[in-house]
Amino acid sequence: MEQHDWPTEYAELTAADRHAPLPPADLDRLAVAAFVLGRDDEVAQCRERAYEGHLAAGDRRRAARTAFWLGFHLQNRGEVAHAAGWRARIERQVADDSAEFAAMRLQADAAALMMAGDAATALPMFEQSSGLTADAELLVLATLGRGRCLMMMARGAEALAALDEAMVHVTGGRIGPEVSGLAYCAVVDISMQMYDIRRAQEWTRALTGWCDAQSGLVPYRGACLVHRAEILQLRGAWAEAADAAEDACRRLAETQAGGDAWYRLAEVERQRGRYAAAEQAYQQAAAHGAEVQPGFARLRAAQGNQAAALAGLERALAEKSQNLPDLLAARVDLAIDAGDYDTARTAATELATLAGVDLPYLQAVAAYAEGAVRIACGDLREAIPPLRRAWSLWQQLDTPYEAARTRLLVARACRALGDGDAAQMEIDGARAVFERLGAVADLAALDPGGRAGGLSPRELEVLRLLATGATNRGVAEQLFLSERTVARHVSNIFGKLGVSSRAAATAYAYSHGLVSG
């Protein structure tokens, strides 16, 4: 993969521009360098100056291309009206009868329609534009647009085929960084939306390699930031996932994707057993307009508020949110906990219909749900095969937390069938994973009188904060509790762990894997 030193190119071009105004071709180069380095506000300025320079020189073809890429940049930043203004300016000042200009015009109009939700009208326009030009970057944009439209129209297999076609050009190294970055993020985004986790993982690795070859490049933008955090979470790299999610929250604060970033942070914190932090993040996600289910329902259930959990989940299911498989998986778990086995069985059956033959992640979710329902209904022997299948798929996808949860269900079935040795081996395997991940709530539920010291989820939250050196007042402020309540939790923690000081409680927590280092 070709290396490129963008900081040096940017520095040399800006220095030259300070000495004397750059010619329009160099301003185009400077715009690309500014984009790569994350200086998005400078991109439009450089493109506008380049456009005027090309126009003054009488080069209408280059002026049109510069204006097209300016509109492309503005559209991707969400500045729809500004981008539309530039489309109108192109039509008025530099329109011609060339096939290349026709392709650019079609793509600009199709992109606007697609982003407005009219995929059916945009799709044939993208297809038509790809037949009008041999320019590799325009072909990639047309193919990406076609893939996005197909996905919006629920034609998933065709959408993925279009993305694969676009990536052939990208990985060939003939495409500039603006389009390459968009392509990598598009293929990861669509793969995640379609629950093709394996494909998303593959292209995320490729994206990381491409970023590493671009010295100074600001990696991961928009939805890609959120998906990177989610993939890290699935891999069990929870601390890295939390850092990535927090970075996404900062960088996407003023965008539509900001709510998704906060939701991802909430999900990571919930799995880590940091319920207070998770609740705050869910609230931020909701404030940004994001759907907080099913994660928030799982949080309420973990906090013992089953009624609120079920109410929120039923509301989201009635609204037919996009993440239907996740909602159904949560519905299975909550219905089993409530003893509503008919509802659990219905949700599990619906999950099975969504699990396509080429989507191992959904197959694993459906197999886990089937096994959980069979155990709840007493069909123990028939529960183990789908659970073994789910565990194998989780292993293939490198998702250790889900695999460990599946082992606990196998253990429950084995113990009920009288095979205590097999059950204990499954439990020990799951415990090792939970300890490595820092899944304190799962450890507490797994071993209430043992390694987790019998601490409640709230006491585990308090212990984690104590281990950072926080005072009772500091703990109270972070968990929105009174100092008296915190003092009572600390006393209970000391009693359950058999220690008499904060230092000893902290040492116990770290040595037993109840907090991460």
Short mmCIF file of C-alpha atoms in Angstrom, two decimals:
data_model
loop_
_atom_site.label_atom_id
_atom_site.label_comp_id
_atom_site.label_asym_id
_atom_site.label_seq_id
_atom_site.Cartn_x
_atom_site.Cartn_y
_atom_site.Cartn_z
CA MET A 1 0.00 0.00 0.00
CA GLU A 2 1.42 3.36 -1.05
CA GLN A 3 2.55 5.61 1.82
CA HIS A 4 1.70 9.30 1.77
CA ASP A 5 3.05 12.05 4.04
CA TRP A 6 0.07 14.38 4.27
CA PRO A 7 1.41 16.66 7.04
CA THR A 8 4.47 17.49 4.93
CA GLU A 9 2.37 18.12 1.81
CA TYR A 10 -0.02 20.34 3.77
CA ALA A 11 2.84 22.29 5.37
CA GLU A 12 4.63 22.84 2.06
CA LEU A 13 1.49 23.97 0.25
CA THR A 14 0.34 26.33 3.01
CA ALA A 15 3.82 27.84 3.26
CA ALA A 16 3.88 28.39 -0.50
CA ASP A 17 0.40 29.91 -0.36
CA ARG A 18 1.50 32.40 2.28
CA HIS A 19 4.40 33.43 0.04
CA ALA A 20 2.22 33.77 -3.08
CA PRO A 21 -1.33 32.63 -3.89
CA LEU A 22 -1.32 29.04 -5.09
CA PRO A 23 -2.48 28.18 -8.61
CA PRO A 24 -5.87 26.43 -8.70
CA ALA A 25 -4.43 22.93 -9.26
CA ASP A 26 -2.34 23.25 -6.10
CA LEU A 27 -5.33 24.59 -4.19
CA ASP A 28 -7.16 21.40 -5.14
CA ARG A 29 -4.23 19.41 -3.72
CA LEU A 30 -4.28 21.52 -0.55
CA ALA A 31 -8.00 20.84 -0.13
CA VAL A 32 -7.34 17.09 -0.20
CA ALA A 33 -4.50 17.41 2.32
CA ALA A 34 -6.69 19.53 4.62
CA PHE A 35 -9.45 16.92 4.44
CA VAL A 36 -7.09 14.08 5.30
CA LEU A 37 -5.76 15.96 8.32
CA GLY A 38 -9.26 16.71 9.61
CA ARG A 39 -9.19 20.43 8.77
CA ASP A 40 -12.66 20.27 7.23
CA ASP A 41 -13.37 24.00 7.44
CA GLU A 42 -10.34 24.70 5.24
CA VAL A 43 -11.46 22.26 2.56
CA ALA A 44 -14.34 24.42 1.35
CA GLN A 45 -12.19 27.56 1.36
CA CYS A 46 -9.51 25.91 -0.79
CA ARG A 47 -12.06 24.44 -3.20
CA GLU A 48 -13.84 27.79 -3.62
CA ARG A 49 -10.55 29.54 -4.38
CA ALA A 50 -9.57 26.78 -6.81
CA TYR A 51 -12.94 27.04 -8.55
CA GLU A 52 -12.54 30.78 -9.07
CA GLY A 53 -8.98 30.23 -10.31
CA HIS A 54 -9.98 27.60 -12.86
CA LEU A 55 -12.85 29.81 -14.02
CA ALA A 56 -10.57 32.86 -14.37
CA ALA A 57 -8.17 30.76 -16.46
CA GLY A 58 -11.02 29.71 -18.75
CA ASP A 59 -10.76 26.04 -17.73
CA ARG A 60 -14.45 25.24 -17.35
CA ARG A 61 -13.85 21.47 -17.16
CA ARG A 62 -11.58 21.73 -14.11
CA ALA A 63 -13.83 24.35 -12.57
CA ALA A 64 -16.75 21.93 -12.83
CA ARG A 65 -14.76 19.09 -11.23
CA THR A 66 -13.61 21.32 -8.38
CA ALA A 67 -17.17 22.52 -7.76
CA PHE A 68 -18.42 18.92 -7.86
CA TRP A 69 -15.94 17.85 -5.17
CA LEU A 70 -16.82 20.91 -3.13
CA GLY A 71 -20.50 19.95 -3.26
CA PHE A 72 -19.56 16.35 -2.40
CA HIS A 73 -17.69 17.55 0.68
CA LEU A 74 -20.51 19.84 1.80
CA GLN A 75 -23.15 17.14 1.28
CA ASN A 76 -21.18 14.68 3.43
CA ARG A 77 -20.87 17.30 6.17
CA GLY A 78 -24.63 17.68 6.21
CA GLU A 79 -24.58 21.18 4.69
CA VAL A 80 -27.35 20.29 2.26
CA ALA A 81 -28.46 23.81 1.39
CA HIS A 82 -24.88 24.94 0.78
CA ALA A 83 -24.28 21.95 -1.48
CA ALA A 84 -27.48 22.69 -3.40
CA GLY A 85 -26.31 26.24 -3.92
CA TRP A 86 -23.11 25.01 -5.50
CA ARG A 87 -25.05 22.64 -7.78
CA ALA A 88 -27.06 25.62 -9.00
CA ARG A 89 -23.89 27.66 -9.49
CA ILE A 90 -22.33 24.92 -11.60
CA GLU A 91 -25.39 24.76 -13.81
CA ARG A 92 -25.30 28.51 -14.31
CA GLN A 93 -21.57 29.04 -14.84
CA VAL A 94 -19.81 25.93 -16.13
CA ALA A 95 -22.41 23.49 -17.48
CA ASP A 96 -21.50 21.80 -20.76
CA ASP A 97 -22.60 18.86 -22.91
CA SER A 98 -19.79 16.47 -21.95
CA ALA A 99 -20.53 12.97 -20.66
CA GLU A 100 -18.37 13.61 -17.59
CA PHE A 101 -20.38 16.67 -16.63
CA ALA A 102 -23.62 14.75 -17.15
CA ALA A 103 -22.31 12.01 -14.82
CA MET A 104 -21.38 14.53 -12.13
CA ARG A 105 -24.75 16.27 -12.40
CA LEU A 106 -26.64 12.97 -12.15
CA GLN A 107 -24.61 11.87 -9.15
CA ALA A 108 -25.06 15.15 -7.30
CA ASP A 109 -28.83 15.07 -7.85
CA ALA A 110 -29.04 11.36 -6.98
CA ALA A 111 -27.08 11.87 -3.75
CA ALA A 112 -29.44 14.64 -2.68
CA LEU A 113 -32.46 12.42 -3.35
CA MET A 114 -30.91 9.47 -1.55
CA MET A 115 -30.13 11.53 1.54
CA ALA A 116 -33.70 12.80 1.48
CA GLY A 117 -34.87 9.16 1.63
CA ASP A 118 -35.97 8.74 -2.01
CA ALA A 119 -33.82 5.72 -2.85
CA ALA A 120 -36.16 4.44 -5.57
CA THR A 121 -35.71 7.60 -7.66
CA ALA A 122 -31.99 7.92 -6.91
CA LEU A 123 -31.07 4.33 -7.84
CA PRO A 124 -31.55 4.56 -11.66
CA MET A 125 -29.76 7.91 -11.67
CA PHE A 126 -26.69 6.37 -10.03
CA GLU A 127 -26.86 3.48 -12.49
CA GLN A 128 -27.12 5.85 -15.46
CA SER A 129 -24.21 8.00 -14.26
CA SER A 130 -21.86 5.00 -14.05
CA GLY A 131 -22.36 4.41 -17.77
CA LEU A 132 -21.33 7.95 -18.70
CA THR A 133 -17.76 8.09 -17.38
CA ALA A 134 -14.58 6.05 -17.10
CA ASP A 135 -13.29 8.16 -14.21
CA ALA A 136 -12.48 5.70 -11.40
CA GLU A 137 -13.56 8.00 -8.56
CA LEU A 138 -16.88 8.85 -10.19
CA LEU A 139 -17.48 5.15 -10.85
CA VAL A 140 -16.83 4.33 -7.19
CA LEU A 141 -19.21 7.07 -6.03
CA ALA A 142 -21.91 5.83 -8.40
CA THR A 143 -21.48 2.24 -7.21
CA LEU A 144 -21.51 3.25 -3.55
CA GLY A 145 -24.66 5.27 -4.15
CA ARG A 146 -26.26 2.29 -5.86
CA GLY A 147 -25.34 0.05 -2.92
CA ARG A 148 -26.76 2.49 -0.38
CA CYS A 149 -30.02 2.79 -2.33
CA LEU A 150 -30.35 -0.99 -2.62
CA MET A 151 -29.86 -1.33 1.11
CA MET A 152 -32.51 1.31 1.78
CA MET A 153 -34.86 -0.66 -0.49
CA ALA A 154 -34.21 -3.88 1.50
CA ARG A 155 -32.31 -5.53 -1.36
CA GLY A 156 -29.45 -6.59 0.87
CA ALA A 157 -27.64 -9.15 -1.27
CA GLU A 158 -27.52 -6.74 -4.23
CA ALA A 159 -26.32 -3.93 -1.95
CA LEU A 160 -23.39 -5.99 -0.67
CA ALA A 161 -22.47 -7.03 -4.21
CA ALA A 162 -22.36 -3.36 -5.25
CA LEU A 163 -20.13 -2.51 -2.30
CA ASP A 164 -17.74 -5.33 -3.15
CA GLU A 165 -17.57 -4.00 -6.70
CA ALA A 166 -16.74 -0.50 -5.46
CA MET A 167 -14.04 -1.79 -3.13
CA VAL A 168 -12.22 -3.50 -6.01
CA HIS A 169 -11.36 -0.02 -7.30
CA VAL A 170 -10.53 1.30 -3.83
CA THR A 171 -8.15 -1.47 -2.86
CA GLY A 172 -6.46 -1.14 -6.24
CA GLY A 173 -4.97 2.12 -5.00
CA ARG A 174 -6.23 4.33 -7.84
CA ILE A 175 -8.70 6.33 -5.74
CA GLY A 176 -8.04 9.52 -3.76
CA PRO A 177 -8.39 9.66 0.03
CA GLU A 178 -11.73 11.49 0.09
CA VAL A 179 -13.49 8.78 -1.90
CA SER A 180 -11.47 5.93 -0.35
CA GLY A 181 -12.38 7.02 3.16
CA LEU A 182 -16.03 7.32 2.21
CA ALA A 183 -15.98 3.87 0.59
CA TYR A 184 -14.41 2.11 3.56
CA CYS A 185 -16.85 3.73 5.97
CA ALA A 186 -19.82 3.01 3.71
CA VAL A 187 -19.05 -0.69 3.46
CA VAL A 188 -18.55 -0.96 7.23
CA ASP A 189 -21.73 1.02 7.93
CA ILE A 190 -23.93 -1.01 5.60
CA SER A 191 -22.43 -4.30 6.78
CA MET A 192 -23.21 -3.41 10.40
CA GLN A 193 -26.73 -2.29 9.56
CA MET A 194 -27.29 -5.64 7.86
CA TYR A 195 -25.73 -7.56 10.79
CA ASP A 196 -22.97 -8.89 8.55
CA ILE A 197 -20.46 -8.65 11.40
CA ARG A 198 -17.82 -10.76 9.71
CA ARG A 199 -17.75 -8.51 6.65
CA ALA A 200 -17.67 -5.40 8.86
CA GLN A 201 -14.73 -6.80 10.83
CA GLU A 202 -12.85 -7.58 7.62
CA TRP A 203 -13.30 -4.11 6.15
CA THR A 204 -12.52 -2.44 9.47
CA ARG A 205 -9.16 -4.22 9.48
CA ALA A 206 -8.61 -3.05 5.89
CA LEU A 207 -9.60 0.50 6.84
CA THR A 208 -7.12 0.47 9.71
CA GLY A 209 -4.36 -0.63 7.35
CA TRP A 210 -5.27 2.08 4.86
CA CYS A 211 -5.29 4.71 7.62
CA ASP A 212 -1.87 3.56 8.81
CA ALA A 213 -0.48 4.16 5.32
CA GLN A 214 -1.72 7.77 5.29
CA SER A 215 0.63 9.67 7.61
CA GLY A 216 -1.32 12.25 9.61
CA LEU A 217 -4.73 11.07 8.46
CA VAL A 218 -7.59 11.56 10.92
CA PRO A 219 -9.07 8.07 10.87
CA TYR A 220 -12.72 7.11 11.14
CA ARG A 221 -15.38 9.72 10.54
CA GLY A 222 -19.11 9.86 11.06
CA ALA A 223 -20.83 6.51 11.55
CA CYS A 224 -17.46 4.77 11.18
CA LEU A 225 -16.45 6.12 14.59
CA VAL A 226 -19.46 4.48 16.20
CA HIS A 227 -19.05 1.19 14.35
CA ARG A 228 -15.40 0.98 15.35
CA ALA A 229 -16.45 1.21 18.99
CA GLU A 230 -19.10 -1.47 18.46
CA ILE A 231 -16.67 -3.85 16.78
CA LEU A 232 -14.17 -3.36 19.61
CA GLN A 233 -16.95 -4.10 22.09
CA LEU A 234 -17.90 -7.29 20.28
CA ARG A 235 -14.27 -8.39 20.36
CA GLY A 236 -14.20 -7.92 24.12
CA ALA A 237 -11.86 -4.92 24.05
CA TRP A 238 -14.18 -2.99 26.35
CA ALA A 239 -11.75 -0.35 27.58
CA GLU A 240 -10.75 0.46 23.98
CA ALA A 241 -14.41 0.42 22.96
CA ALA A 242 -15.28 2.91 25.70
CA ASP A 243 -12.43 5.19 24.60
CA ALA A 244 -13.56 4.96 20.96
CA ALA A 245 -17.17 5.67 21.92
CA GLU A 246 -16.18 8.67 24.03
CA ASP A 247 -14.12 9.99 21.12
CA ALA A 248 -17.14 9.55 18.86
CA CYS A 249 -19.33 11.45 21.34
CA ARG A 250 -16.92 14.38 21.26
CA ARG A 251 -16.36 14.46 17.52
CA LEU A 252 -19.99 13.87 16.54
CA ALA A 253 -21.54 16.15 19.16
CA GLU A 254 -23.16 18.44 16.60
CA THR A 255 -24.17 15.74 14.10
CA GLN A 256 -27.06 13.33 13.71
CA ALA A 257 -24.73 10.45 14.58
CA GLY A 258 -24.06 11.94 18.02
CA GLY A 259 -26.97 10.03 19.54
CA ASP A 260 -25.66 6.74 18.15
CA ALA A 261 -22.27 7.48 19.72
CA TRP A 262 -23.84 8.04 23.14
CA TYR A 263 -25.90 4.85 22.78
CA ARG A 264 -22.77 2.86 22.00
CA LEU A 265 -21.01 4.29 25.05
CA ALA A 266 -24.05 3.37 27.16
CA GLU A 267 -23.96 -0.21 25.88
CA VAL A 268 -20.28 -0.61 26.71
CA GLU A 269 -20.78 0.80 30.21
CA ARG A 270 -23.80 -1.42 30.80
CA GLN A 271 -21.85 -4.54 29.90
CA ARG A 272 -19.03 -3.40 32.19
CA GLY A 273 -21.51 -3.16 35.05
CA ARG A 274 -21.19 0.62 35.32
CA TYR A 275 -24.90 1.21 35.51
CA ALA A 276 -24.87 4.84 36.63
CA ALA A 277 -22.56 5.82 33.78
CA ALA A 278 -24.66 3.77 31.37
CA GLU A 279 -27.88 5.50 32.43
CA GLN A 280 -26.34 8.94 31.92
CA ALA A 281 -25.14 7.92 28.44
CA TYR A 282 -28.58 6.56 27.49
CA GLN A 283 -30.08 9.88 28.56
CA GLN A 284 -27.60 11.73 26.36
CA ALA A 285 -28.46 9.43 23.45
CA ALA A 286 -32.17 10.16 23.89
CA ALA A 287 -31.45 13.88 24.10
CA HIS A 288 -29.76 13.61 20.69
CA GLY A 289 -32.82 11.85 19.23
CA ALA A 290 -31.47 8.29 19.20
CA GLU A 291 -33.50 5.20 20.04
CA VAL A 292 -32.24 3.83 23.38
CA GLN A 293 -33.83 0.40 23.14
CA PRO A 294 -33.15 -2.41 23.70
CA GLY A 295 -30.12 -1.39 25.76
CA PHE A 296 -32.09 0.75 28.19
CA ALA A 297 -34.59 -2.06 28.79
CA ARG A 298 -31.72 -4.41 29.62
CA LEU A 299 -30.36 -1.81 32.03
CA ARG A 300 -33.71 -1.40 33.78
CA ALA A 301 -34.01 -5.19 34.05
CA ALA A 302 -30.52 -5.41 35.58
CA GLN A 303 -31.59 -2.73 38.07
CA GLY A 304 -34.62 -4.84 39.02
CA ASN A 305 -37.25 -2.68 37.32
CA GLN A 306 -38.91 -5.27 35.09
CA ALA A 307 -42.06 -3.20 34.49
CA ALA A 308 -40.12 -0.26 33.04
CA ALA A 309 -37.93 -2.61 31.02
CA LEU A 310 -40.88 -4.33 29.38
CA ALA A 311 -42.77 -1.08 28.76
CA GLY A 312 -39.83 0.50 26.94
CA LEU A 313 -39.15 -2.59 24.90
CA GLU A 314 -42.78 -3.04 23.85
CA ARG A 315 -42.93 0.61 22.79
CA ALA A 316 -39.87 0.21 20.57
CA LEU A 317 -41.19 -3.04 19.05
CA ALA A 318 -44.51 -1.36 18.27
CA GLU A 319 -42.62 1.42 16.46
CA LYS A 320 -40.80 -1.24 14.39
CA SER A 321 -37.34 0.22 14.97
CA GLN A 322 -34.60 -0.72 12.53
CA ASN A 323 -32.68 -2.87 15.03
CA LEU A 324 -35.44 -5.49 15.17
CA PRO A 325 -33.13 -8.49 15.83
CA ASP A 326 -31.64 -6.78 18.90
CA LEU A 327 -35.11 -5.89 20.17
CA LEU A 328 -36.36 -9.44 19.70
CA ALA A 329 -33.32 -10.92 21.44
CA ALA A 330 -33.97 -8.68 24.44
CA ARG A 331 -37.66 -9.62 24.33
CA VAL A 332 -36.75 -13.29 24.62
CA ASP A 333 -34.56 -12.69 27.69
CA LEU A 334 -37.02 -10.39 29.46
CA ALA A 335 -40.01 -12.61 28.73
CA ILE A 336 -38.20 -15.63 30.15
CA ASP A 337 -37.31 -13.68 33.29
CA ALA A 338 -40.99 -12.71 33.64
CA GLY A 339 -42.15 -16.31 33.13
CA ASP A 340 -43.96 -15.40 29.91
CA TYR A 341 -42.73 -18.35 27.88
CA ASP A 342 -45.27 -18.01 25.06
CA THR A 343 -44.03 -14.49 24.29
CA ALA A 344 -40.43 -15.68 24.52
CA ARG A 345 -41.13 -18.53 22.11
CA THR A 346 -42.86 -16.21 19.62
CA ALA A 347 -39.94 -13.75 19.68
CA ALA A 348 -37.42 -16.58 19.24
CA THR A 349 -39.35 -17.91 16.24
CA GLU A 350 -39.39 -14.46 14.64
CA LEU A 351 -35.64 -14.17 15.24
CA ALA A 352 -35.08 -17.47 13.45
CA THR A 353 -36.89 -16.14 10.36
CA LEU A 354 -34.55 -13.11 10.26
CA ALA A 355 -31.35 -15.16 10.43
CA GLY A 356 -30.18 -15.54 6.84
CA VAL A 357 -27.91 -18.38 5.81
CA ASP A 358 -25.00 -15.96 5.21
CA LEU A 359 -25.33 -14.03 8.47
CA PRO A 360 -23.54 -15.97 11.25
CA TYR A 361 -24.21 -13.24 13.84
CA LEU A 362 -27.99 -13.46 13.46
CA GLN A 363 -27.77 -17.25 13.31
CA ALA A 364 -25.97 -17.21 16.66
CA VAL A 365 -28.52 -14.82 18.20
CA ALA A 366 -31.38 -17.02 16.99
CA ALA A 367 -29.74 -20.26 18.19
CA TYR A 368 -29.07 -18.73 21.62
CA ALA A 369 -32.71 -17.60 21.86
CA GLU A 370 -33.96 -21.05 20.88
CA GLY A 371 -31.78 -22.70 23.52
CA ALA A 372 -32.83 -20.23 26.21
CA VAL A 373 -36.53 -20.82 25.50
CA ARG A 374 -36.10 -24.60 25.51
CA ILE A 375 -34.37 -24.49 28.90
CA ALA A 376 -37.09 -22.23 30.33
CA CYS A 377 -39.74 -24.67 29.09
CA GLY A 378 -37.90 -27.70 30.53
CA ASP A 379 -36.81 -29.12 27.16
CA LEU A 380 -33.26 -29.53 28.43
CA ARG A 381 -31.77 -32.13 26.09
CA GLU A 382 -33.05 -30.35 22.99
CA ALA A 383 -31.66 -27.04 24.26
CA ILE A 384 -28.01 -28.06 24.16
CA PRO A 385 -27.54 -28.53 20.35
CA PRO A 386 -28.67 -24.99 19.39
CA LEU A 387 -26.60 -23.56 22.25
CA ARG A 388 -23.52 -25.46 21.07
CA ARG A 389 -24.17 -24.10 17.57
CA ALA A 390 -24.48 -20.56 18.94
CA TRP A 391 -21.23 -20.92 20.93
CA SER A 392 -19.38 -22.14 17.83
CA LEU A 393 -20.63 -19.17 15.79
CA TRP A 394 -19.68 -16.70 18.53
CA GLN A 395 -16.20 -18.21 18.58
CA GLN A 396 -15.89 -17.84 14.80
CA LEU A 397 -16.94 -14.20 15.08
CA ASP A 398 -14.50 -13.54 17.95
CA THR A 399 -17.24 -12.35 20.33
CA PRO A 400 -16.13 -13.69 23.74
CA TYR A 401 -18.81 -12.15 25.94
CA GLU A 402 -21.68 -13.65 23.97
CA ALA A 403 -19.85 -16.99 23.87
CA ALA A 404 -19.43 -16.94 27.66
CA ARG A 405 -23.12 -16.18 28.22
CA THR A 406 -23.98 -19.12 25.99
CA ARG A 407 -21.75 -21.42 28.06
CA LEU A 408 -23.71 -20.48 31.17
CA LEU A 409 -26.93 -21.66 29.54
CA VAL A 410 -25.25 -24.93 28.56
CA ALA A 411 -24.10 -25.27 32.17
CA ARG A 412 -27.65 -24.76 33.42
CA ALA A 413 -28.96 -27.49 31.13
CA CYS A 414 -26.13 -29.88 32.04
CA ARG A 415 -26.65 -29.37 35.77
CA ALA A 416 -30.39 -29.95 35.47
CA LEU A 417 -29.65 -33.17 33.57
CA GLY A 418 -27.39 -34.36 36.39
CA ASP A 419 -24.04 -33.79 34.66
CA GLY A 420 -22.45 -31.61 37.33
CA ASP A 421 -18.89 -32.03 36.00
CA ALA A 422 -19.81 -30.70 32.54
CA ALA A 423 -21.76 -27.86 34.13
CA GLN A 424 -18.80 -26.82 36.28
CA MET A 425 -16.42 -26.85 33.31
CA GLU A 426 -18.76 -24.58 31.37
CA ILE A 427 -19.08 -22.24 34.36
CA ASP A 428 -15.32 -22.10 34.85
CA GLY A 429 -14.83 -21.27 31.17
CA ALA A 430 -17.41 -18.49 31.34
CA ARG A 431 -15.96 -17.12 34.58
CA ALA A 432 -12.48 -16.88 33.04
CA VAL A 433 -13.87 -14.79 30.19
CA PHE A 434 -15.88 -12.52 32.50
CA GLU A 435 -12.83 -11.94 34.69
CA ARG A 436 -10.69 -11.09 31.66
CA LEU A 437 -13.32 -8.69 30.31
CA GLY A 438 -14.09 -7.10 33.67
CA ALA A 439 -17.77 -8.09 33.50
CA VAL A 440 -18.39 -7.40 37.18
CA ALA A 441 -22.18 -7.70 37.08
CA ASP A 442 -21.98 -11.09 35.35
CA LEU A 443 -19.41 -12.26 37.90
CA ALA A 444 -21.69 -11.16 40.73
CA ALA A 445 -24.64 -13.04 39.23
CA LEU A 446 -22.49 -16.08 38.48
CA ASP A 447 -20.91 -16.45 41.92
CA PRO A 448 -22.86 -14.43 44.51
CA GLY A 449 -20.97 -15.86 47.47
CA GLY A 450 -17.55 -16.31 45.91
CA ARG A 451 -15.15 -14.29 43.83
CA ALA A 452 -17.49 -11.32 43.48
CA GLY A 453 -17.94 -11.30 47.24
CA GLY A 454 -21.73 -11.35 46.99
CA LEU A 455 -21.77 -7.68 46.05
CA SER A 456 -24.89 -6.23 44.48
CA PRO A 457 -24.57 -4.39 41.13
CA ARG A 458 -24.76 -1.05 42.97
CA GLU A 459 -22.09 -2.14 45.46
CA LEU A 460 -19.87 -3.18 42.56
CA GLU A 461 -20.29 0.31 41.09
CA VAL A 462 -19.29 1.86 44.41
CA LEU A 463 -16.29 -0.47 44.67
CA ARG A 464 -15.07 0.46 41.21
CA LEU A 465 -15.11 4.13 42.19
CA LEU A 466 -13.44 3.44 45.53
CA ALA A 467 -10.66 1.70 43.60
CA THR A 468 -9.99 4.97 41.74
CA GLY A 469 -9.38 6.72 45.07
CA ALA A 470 -12.72 8.52 45.10
CA THR A 471 -14.04 9.80 48.44
CA ASN A 472 -17.55 9.06 49.64
CA ARG A 473 -18.57 12.50 48.45
CA GLY A 474 -16.99 11.86 45.04
CA VAL A 475 -18.81 8.53 44.76
CA ALA A 476 -22.08 10.17 45.78
CA GLU A 477 -21.72 12.87 43.13
CA GLN A 478 -20.97 10.38 40.35
CA LEU A 479 -23.78 7.97 41.27
CA PHE A 480 -26.31 10.64 42.28
CA LEU A 481 -26.62 9.22 45.79
CA SER A 482 -26.46 10.77 49.24
CA GLU A 483 -23.21 10.48 51.19
CA ARG A 484 -25.09 8.53 53.86
CA THR A 485 -26.19 5.96 51.28
CA VAL A 486 -22.65 5.66 49.98
CA ALA A 487 -21.32 5.19 53.52
CA ARG A 488 -23.81 2.35 54.02
CA HIS A 489 -22.70 0.73 50.72
CA VAL A 490 -19.04 1.03 51.76
CA SER A 491 -19.81 -0.60 55.11
CA ASN A 492 -21.63 -3.44 53.35
CA ILE A 493 -18.75 -3.90 50.91
CA PHE A 494 -16.23 -4.15 53.77
CA GLY A 495 -18.41 -6.69 55.53
CA LYS A 496 -18.99 -8.87 52.47
CA LEU A 497 -15.33 -8.84 51.42
CA GLY A 498 -14.04 -9.29 54.96
CA VAL A 499 -11.80 -6.22 54.86
CA SER A 500 -11.51 -3.15 57.07
CA SER A 501 -10.04 -0.44 54.82
CA ARG A 502 -10.44 1.13 51.40
CA ALA A 503 -6.94 -0.01 50.45
CA ALA A 504 -7.79 -3.62 51.27
CA ALA A 505 -11.10 -3.42 49.38
CA THR A 506 -9.27 -2.00 46.36
CA ALA A 507 -6.63 -4.73 46.50
CA TYR A 508 -9.36 -7.40 46.74
CA ALA A 509 -11.20 -5.92 43.77
CA TYR A 510 -8.14 -5.90 41.50
CA SER A 511 -6.93 -9.34 42.57
CA HIS A 512 -10.34 -10.89 41.89
CA GLY A 513 -10.90 -9.20 38.53
CA LEU A 514 -13.79 -7.07 39.77
CA VAL A 515 -12.27 -3.89 38.35
CA SER A 516 -10.03 -3.38 35.33
CA GLY A 517 -6.48 -2.19 35.73
#
